[in-house]
Amino acid sequence: MADEALFLLLHNEMVSGVYKSAEQGEVENGRCITKLENMGFRVGQGLIERFTKDTARFKDELDIMKFICKDFWTTVFKKQIDNLRTNHQGIYVLQDNKFRLLTQMSAGKQYLEHASKVFNGIEDWDFHREEYSANHNRGLNLE
Amino acid sequence: MSRPAHRRPEYRKINKDLFVLTYGALVAQLCKDYEKDEDVNNYLDKMGYGIGTRLVEDFLARSCVRRCHSYSEITDIIAQVAFKTYLGITPSVTCNNPSRTAFSLILDKNPLVEFVEELPAGRSSLCYCNLLCGIIRGALEMVHLAADVTFLQDKLKGDSVTEIGITFLKKLDEKKYRRKK
């Protein structure tokens, strides 16, 4: 197990590094988010490959979402997702009331202005089913 | 500032795969952004420096280490306490010069390279774990010790071990603390 403080600091440095390079060039905000998303995509892909090595094939989308909210989130963030909402048409909203990557910052009002940058930097976890069938990729929106 | 609530030790740990994969994604992105290995190495070192200056506070708050009286004590603390706390490994320490200002940390296990088979083609002088050098350098600077920290040997480059060299330079804070009698 690695230490949380080290990971939090690494994540902060990554976000600030990406935004600093954006300030220097003429890259607009969207590109920074894409860079961070790409990094998160790689990480999510690697994690899922390792976690689902021995699990059974997922039956449907809801099964995938349940896995993400319970097993995946617990393994990665040591807690489950607090609330999962859906419109039954392919959109899912995951709510985490105490997201570990943001708790240090959200405790007071000091960093409200910069919070949005870090929030966008929380990697989007994209999830591929084991057999990589094209219809089953979903991006997750964190609320 | 209010005192942070007491947290159980398990809460302070995160999944190691997450950390290792995140670091790998970072290095991969830097390789995309910079063509020269030197630039990637410098960027990792700078990042590590920023992390180290903050990490040292967390370390000192948690580990309650006593004041050190020699460079070898400091290096021992880095190897046996800091590395153990943050990465779960304990590198061994060797001294490199008779005046005891240059030391080496020999890492036989390096969690950061767990998923790395080999350096990418055309990246033969990339120091994959250069972040660690920056962290050590930043942390030492915050306790008023200037040091040069580099990789002397790297398993990824074909050497037999991974060796980080720490060379202590002249102290930044020259004034000695004098007690008023």
Short mmCIF file of C-alpha atoms in Angstrom, two decimals:
data_model
loop_
_atom_site.label_atom_id
_atom_site.label_comp_id
_atom_site.label_asym_id
_atom_site.label_seq_id
_atom_site.Cartn_x
_atom_site.Cartn_y
_atom_site.Cartn_z
CA MET A 1 0.00 0.00 0.00
CA ALA A 2 1.28 3.46 -0.78
CA ASP A 3 0.70 6.50 1.34
CA GLU A 4 -2.22 8.84 0.71
CA ALA A 5 -0.27 12.05 1.28
CA LEU A 6 2.18 11.19 -1.46
CA PHE A 7 -0.56 10.43 -3.95
CA LEU A 8 -2.51 13.60 -3.11
CA LEU A 9 0.58 15.73 -3.58
CA LEU A 10 1.43 13.99 -6.84
CA HIS A 11 -2.08 14.59 -8.12
CA ASN A 12 -1.94 18.26 -7.12
CA GLU A 13 1.37 18.70 -8.89
CA MET A 14 0.03 17.04 -12.01
CA VAL A 15 -3.00 19.31 -12.13
CA SER A 16 -0.98 22.44 -11.46
CA GLY A 17 1.65 21.40 -14.00
CA VAL A 18 -0.93 20.93 -16.72
CA TYR A 19 -2.62 24.25 -16.00
CA LYS A 20 0.69 26.08 -15.78
CA SER A 21 1.68 24.84 -19.21
CA ALA A 22 -1.71 26.01 -20.44
CA GLU A 23 -1.15 29.52 -19.11
CA GLN A 24 2.13 29.74 -20.94
CA GLY A 25 0.78 28.62 -24.30
CA GLU A 26 -2.45 29.65 -25.95
CA VAL A 27 -4.07 26.37 -25.08
CA GLU A 28 -7.59 26.81 -23.88
CA ASN A 29 -9.12 25.20 -20.83
CA GLY A 30 -10.54 22.30 -22.75
CA ARG A 31 -7.15 20.96 -23.72
CA CYS A 32 -5.99 20.74 -20.11
CA ILE A 33 -8.99 18.71 -19.21
CA THR A 34 -8.35 16.45 -22.18
CA LYS A 35 -4.76 15.85 -21.06
CA LEU A 36 -5.88 14.99 -17.56
CA GLU A 37 -8.70 12.86 -18.90
CA ASN A 38 -6.27 10.94 -21.06
CA MET A 39 -4.03 10.25 -18.11
CA GLY A 40 -7.02 9.17 -16.07
CA PHE A 41 -8.20 6.99 -18.90
CA ARG A 42 -4.91 5.09 -18.91
CA VAL A 43 -5.00 4.69 -15.17
CA GLY A 44 -8.61 3.55 -15.15
CA GLN A 45 -7.97 1.07 -17.91
CA GLY A 46 -5.00 -0.42 -16.08
CA LEU A 47 -6.86 -0.62 -12.80
CA ILE A 48 -9.89 -2.29 -14.30
CA GLU A 49 -7.74 -4.86 -16.10
CA ARG A 50 -6.21 -5.85 -12.80
CA PHE A 51 -9.38 -5.80 -10.75
CA THR A 52 -11.60 -7.74 -13.12
CA LYS A 53 -9.11 -10.46 -13.96
CA ASP A 54 -11.00 -13.07 -11.98
CA THR A 55 -14.52 -11.70 -11.91
CA ALA A 56 -17.37 -13.08 -13.98
CA ARG A 57 -18.51 -11.34 -17.11
CA PHE A 58 -20.88 -8.45 -16.44
CA LYS A 59 -24.47 -9.13 -17.46
CA ASP A 60 -25.61 -5.60 -18.24
CA GLU A 61 -24.90 -1.92 -17.72
CA LEU A 62 -26.38 -1.86 -14.27
CA ASP A 63 -24.07 -4.66 -13.24
CA ILE A 64 -21.12 -2.63 -14.46
CA MET A 65 -22.30 0.43 -12.56
CA LYS A 66 -22.79 -1.58 -9.40
CA PHE A 67 -19.28 -2.91 -9.73
CA ILE A 68 -17.91 0.59 -10.16
CA CYS A 69 -19.87 2.03 -7.26
CA LYS A 70 -19.13 -0.75 -4.84
CA ASP A 71 -16.07 -2.84 -5.57
CA PHE A 72 -14.05 -0.47 -7.71
CA TRP A 73 -14.66 2.63 -5.59
CA THR A 74 -13.94 0.71 -2.40
CA THR A 75 -10.69 -0.67 -3.69
CA VAL A 76 -9.53 2.68 -4.97
CA PHE A 77 -11.01 5.16 -2.47
CA LYS A 78 -11.79 2.91 0.51
CA LYS A 79 -15.49 3.73 0.48
CA GLN A 80 -18.51 3.14 -1.70
CA ILE A 81 -20.30 5.69 -3.83
CA ASP A 82 -22.95 7.39 -1.70
CA ASN A 83 -25.61 7.83 -4.33
CA LEU A 84 -26.21 6.50 -7.82
CA ARG A 85 -28.89 8.01 -10.00
CA THR A 86 -29.92 7.18 -13.52
CA ASN A 87 -32.44 8.24 -16.08
CA HIS A 88 -32.58 4.69 -17.45
CA GLN A 89 -31.48 6.02 -20.80
CA GLY A 90 -27.74 5.59 -20.43
CA ILE A 91 -26.88 8.50 -18.15
CA TYR A 92 -25.62 7.72 -14.66
CA VAL A 93 -24.74 10.20 -11.96
CA LEU A 94 -22.42 9.05 -9.17
CA GLN A 95 -22.35 11.07 -6.00
CA ASP A 96 -19.53 10.87 -3.51
CA ASN A 97 -20.08 13.07 -0.45
CA LYS A 98 -16.54 12.84 0.77
CA PHE A 99 -14.28 12.42 -2.22
CA ARG A 100 -10.81 11.68 -0.91
CA LEU A 101 -8.94 13.68 -3.49
CA LEU A 102 -10.83 16.83 -2.55
CA THR A 103 -11.40 16.58 1.20
CA GLN A 104 -8.26 18.52 2.05
CA MET A 105 -9.35 21.38 -0.15
CA SER A 106 -13.05 21.38 0.54
CA ALA A 107 -12.73 21.72 4.31
CA GLY A 108 -12.62 25.53 4.19
CA LYS A 109 -13.47 28.35 1.82
CA GLN A 110 -9.87 29.26 1.11
CA TYR A 111 -9.51 27.47 -2.21
CA LEU A 112 -12.99 27.85 -3.65
CA GLU A 113 -11.65 29.71 -6.65
CA HIS A 114 -9.21 26.97 -7.59
CA ALA A 115 -11.46 24.08 -6.73
CA SER A 116 -12.95 23.90 -10.19
CA LYS A 117 -9.52 23.28 -11.72
CA VAL A 118 -8.85 20.36 -9.44
CA PHE A 119 -12.35 19.07 -9.86
CA ASN A 120 -11.92 18.93 -13.60
CA GLY A 121 -8.65 17.23 -12.98
CA ILE A 122 -10.23 14.34 -11.14
CA GLU A 123 -9.73 11.74 -13.74
CA ASP A 124 -12.76 10.48 -15.58
CA TRP A 125 -12.79 6.78 -15.14
CA ASP A 126 -13.71 5.16 -18.35
CA PHE A 127 -14.49 1.54 -18.11
CA HIS A 128 -13.99 -1.11 -20.71
CA ARG A 129 -15.65 -4.44 -20.50
CA GLU A 130 -13.25 -7.33 -20.60
CA GLU A 131 -14.14 -8.41 -24.12
CA TYR A 132 -13.93 -4.80 -25.37
CA SER A 133 -17.34 -4.83 -27.05
CA ALA A 134 -17.87 -1.37 -28.44
CA ASN A 135 -21.35 -0.61 -27.12
CA HIS A 136 -20.46 -0.94 -23.50
CA ASN A 137 -18.14 1.97 -22.93
CA ARG A 138 -19.53 4.67 -20.73
CA GLY A 139 -17.98 7.84 -19.35
CA LEU A 140 -18.84 8.56 -15.77
CA ASN A 141 -19.89 11.98 -14.54
CA LEU A 142 -18.83 12.77 -11.04
CA GLU A 143 -21.09 15.12 -9.16
CA MET B 1 -6.46 26.38 12.48
CA SER B 2 -8.39 23.52 13.94
CA ARG B 3 -6.60 20.31 14.64
CA PRO B 4 -7.36 17.63 12.09
CA ALA B 5 -9.39 14.74 13.44
CA HIS B 6 -7.42 11.66 14.39
CA ARG B 7 -7.39 9.30 11.45
CA ARG B 8 -6.90 5.60 11.74
CA PRO B 9 -3.75 4.33 10.01
CA GLU B 10 -5.69 2.38 7.35
CA TYR B 11 -7.25 5.59 6.05
CA ARG B 12 -3.88 7.01 5.21
CA LYS B 13 -3.12 4.29 2.69
CA ILE B 14 -4.26 4.15 -0.87
CA ASN B 15 -4.22 1.42 -3.43
CA LYS B 16 -0.66 0.98 -4.62
CA ASP B 17 -1.71 0.15 -8.18
CA LEU B 18 -3.48 3.50 -8.39
CA PHE B 19 -0.35 5.34 -7.41
CA VAL B 20 1.98 3.37 -9.65
CA LEU B 21 -0.33 3.61 -12.66
CA THR B 22 -0.86 7.34 -12.11
CA TYR B 23 2.88 7.89 -12.05
CA GLY B 24 3.24 5.84 -15.22
CA ALA B 25 0.55 7.85 -16.96
CA LEU B 26 2.32 11.03 -15.92
CA VAL B 27 5.66 9.90 -17.34
CA ALA B 28 3.96 8.73 -20.53
CA GLN B 29 2.30 12.14 -20.94
CA LEU B 30 5.60 13.91 -20.35
CA CYS B 31 7.27 11.74 -22.97
CA LYS B 32 4.59 12.86 -25.38
CA ASP B 33 5.03 16.53 -24.49
CA TYR B 34 8.83 16.69 -24.49
CA GLU B 35 11.14 15.22 -27.10
CA LYS B 36 14.36 15.33 -25.12
CA ASP B 37 14.93 12.95 -22.22
CA GLU B 38 16.68 15.72 -20.35
CA ASP B 39 13.53 17.86 -20.39
CA VAL B 40 11.42 15.05 -19.03
CA ASN B 41 13.99 14.35 -16.32
CA ASN B 42 14.11 18.02 -15.33
CA TYR B 43 10.35 18.29 -15.24
CA LEU B 44 10.06 15.21 -13.04
CA ASP B 45 12.74 16.62 -10.76
CA LYS B 46 10.93 19.96 -10.49
CA MET B 47 7.65 18.23 -9.75
CA GLY B 48 9.33 16.10 -7.14
CA TYR B 49 10.83 19.20 -5.58
CA GLY B 50 7.38 20.72 -5.19
CA ILE B 51 6.09 17.51 -3.64
CA GLY B 52 9.10 17.15 -1.35
CA THR B 53 8.78 20.63 0.13
CA ARG B 54 5.27 19.73 1.28
CA LEU B 55 5.80 16.08 2.05
CA VAL B 56 8.50 16.83 4.57
CA GLU B 57 5.96 18.60 6.78
CA ASP B 58 3.69 15.60 6.73
CA PHE B 59 6.69 13.40 7.47
CA LEU B 60 7.92 15.44 10.41
CA ALA B 61 4.43 15.65 11.86
CA ARG B 62 3.90 11.92 11.71
CA SER B 63 7.25 10.40 12.44
CA CYS B 64 8.48 12.40 15.46
CA VAL B 65 12.10 11.92 14.48
CA ARG B 66 14.65 13.43 16.77
CA ARG B 67 17.07 16.10 15.66
CA CYS B 68 19.87 14.59 13.60
CA HIS B 69 23.51 15.31 14.25
CA SER B 70 25.16 13.96 11.16
CA TYR B 71 24.52 13.49 7.48
CA SER B 72 24.63 9.73 7.86
CA GLU B 73 21.87 9.88 10.48
CA ILE B 74 19.79 11.91 8.09
CA THR B 75 20.33 9.45 5.26
CA ASP B 76 19.43 6.58 7.56
CA ILE B 77 16.20 8.31 8.51
CA ILE B 78 15.36 8.89 4.85
CA ALA B 79 15.96 5.25 4.03
CA GLN B 80 14.50 3.55 7.07
CA VAL B 81 11.63 5.85 8.04
CA ALA B 82 10.63 8.02 5.09
CA PHE B 83 10.87 5.44 2.33
CA LYS B 84 9.20 2.88 4.59
CA THR B 85 6.33 5.25 5.42
CA TYR B 86 5.59 6.45 1.92
CA LEU B 87 6.60 3.62 -0.37
CA GLY B 88 6.82 0.63 1.92
CA ILE B 89 10.42 -0.18 1.03
CA THR B 90 13.69 0.17 2.92
CA PRO B 91 16.68 0.93 0.73
CA SER B 92 20.10 0.19 2.13
CA VAL B 93 22.55 3.01 2.75
CA THR B 94 26.21 3.14 1.78
CA CYS B 95 28.70 5.94 2.23
CA ASN B 96 30.53 7.13 -0.86
CA ASN B 97 33.29 9.35 0.46
CA PRO B 98 35.56 9.49 3.50
CA SER B 99 34.31 12.92 4.59
CA ARG B 100 30.83 11.35 4.95
CA THR B 101 28.94 13.89 2.87
CA ALA B 102 27.98 11.63 -0.02
CA PHE B 103 25.74 8.61 0.39
CA SER B 104 23.87 6.15 -1.75
CA LEU B 105 20.49 4.58 -1.34
CA ILE B 106 20.37 1.16 -2.95
CA LEU B 107 16.85 0.14 -3.89
CA ASP B 108 16.49 -3.55 -4.57
CA LYS B 109 12.72 -3.20 -4.89
CA ASN B 110 11.20 -0.17 -6.56
CA PRO B 111 7.40 -0.06 -6.50
CA LEU B 112 7.25 2.74 -9.06
CA VAL B 113 8.56 0.50 -11.82
CA GLU B 114 6.34 -2.47 -11.06
CA PHE B 115 4.56 -2.28 -14.40
CA VAL B 116 7.48 -1.07 -16.48
CA GLU B 117 9.14 -3.73 -18.59
CA GLU B 118 11.66 -1.49 -20.25
CA LEU B 119 12.20 2.09 -21.23
CA PRO B 120 10.50 3.13 -24.47
CA ALA B 121 12.55 3.04 -27.66
CA GLY B 122 14.60 6.18 -28.10
CA ARG B 123 14.36 7.06 -24.41
CA SER B 124 17.52 5.46 -23.20
CA SER B 125 18.55 8.30 -20.90
CA LEU B 126 15.17 8.77 -19.28
CA CYS B 127 15.35 8.62 -15.49
CA TYR B 128 11.95 7.09 -14.92
CA CYS B 129 11.93 7.66 -11.16
CA ASN B 130 13.48 11.10 -11.17
CA LEU B 131 10.53 12.31 -9.13
CA LEU B 132 12.12 10.58 -6.13
CA CYS B 133 15.29 12.64 -6.52
CA GLY B 134 13.27 15.84 -6.59
CA ILE B 135 11.29 14.80 -3.53
CA ILE B 136 14.42 14.12 -1.49
CA ARG B 137 16.04 17.36 -2.63
CA GLY B 138 12.94 19.43 -1.83
CA ALA B 139 12.45 17.84 1.55
CA LEU B 140 16.07 18.40 2.55
CA GLU B 141 15.96 22.00 1.43
CA MET B 142 13.01 22.69 3.69
CA VAL B 143 15.12 21.60 6.64
CA HIS B 144 17.93 23.87 5.45
CA LEU B 145 20.14 21.23 3.91
CA ALA B 146 21.28 21.69 0.33
CA ALA B 147 21.91 18.44 -1.46
CA ASP B 148 22.49 17.08 -4.91
CA VAL B 149 20.33 14.05 -5.56
CA THR B 150 20.68 12.01 -8.73
CA PHE B 151 20.38 8.50 -10.01
CA LEU B 152 23.77 6.83 -10.10
CA GLN B 153 22.53 3.50 -11.36
CA ASP B 154 19.19 2.41 -12.77
CA LYS B 155 17.93 -1.13 -13.28
CA LEU B 156 15.79 0.09 -16.18
CA LYS B 157 18.92 1.19 -17.98
CA GLY B 158 20.59 -2.16 -17.58
CA ASP B 159 22.50 -1.66 -14.36
CA SER B 160 22.41 -4.32 -11.69
CA VAL B 161 20.80 -2.16 -9.02
CA THR B 162 18.96 1.12 -8.69
CA GLU B 163 21.10 3.58 -6.78
CA ILE B 164 20.21 7.12 -5.71
CA GLY B 165 23.18 9.29 -4.77
CA ILE B 166 22.74 12.06 -2.16
CA THR B 167 25.60 14.53 -1.88
CA PHE B 168 25.22 17.07 0.89
CA LEU B 169 26.47 20.51 -0.05
CA LYS B 170 27.26 23.45 2.18
CA LYS B 171 24.45 24.21 4.60
CA LEU B 172 22.06 26.92 3.34
CA ASP B 173 21.56 28.34 6.79
CA GLU B 174 25.09 29.19 7.90
CA LYS B 175 24.24 30.81 11.21
CA LYS B 176 24.51 28.40 14.10
CA TYR B 177 21.80 28.53 16.69
CA ARG B 178 23.22 30.14 19.80
CA ARG B 179 21.51 29.97 23.12
CA LYS B 180 21.50 33.16 25.09
CA LYS B 181 23.20 32.49 28.36
#
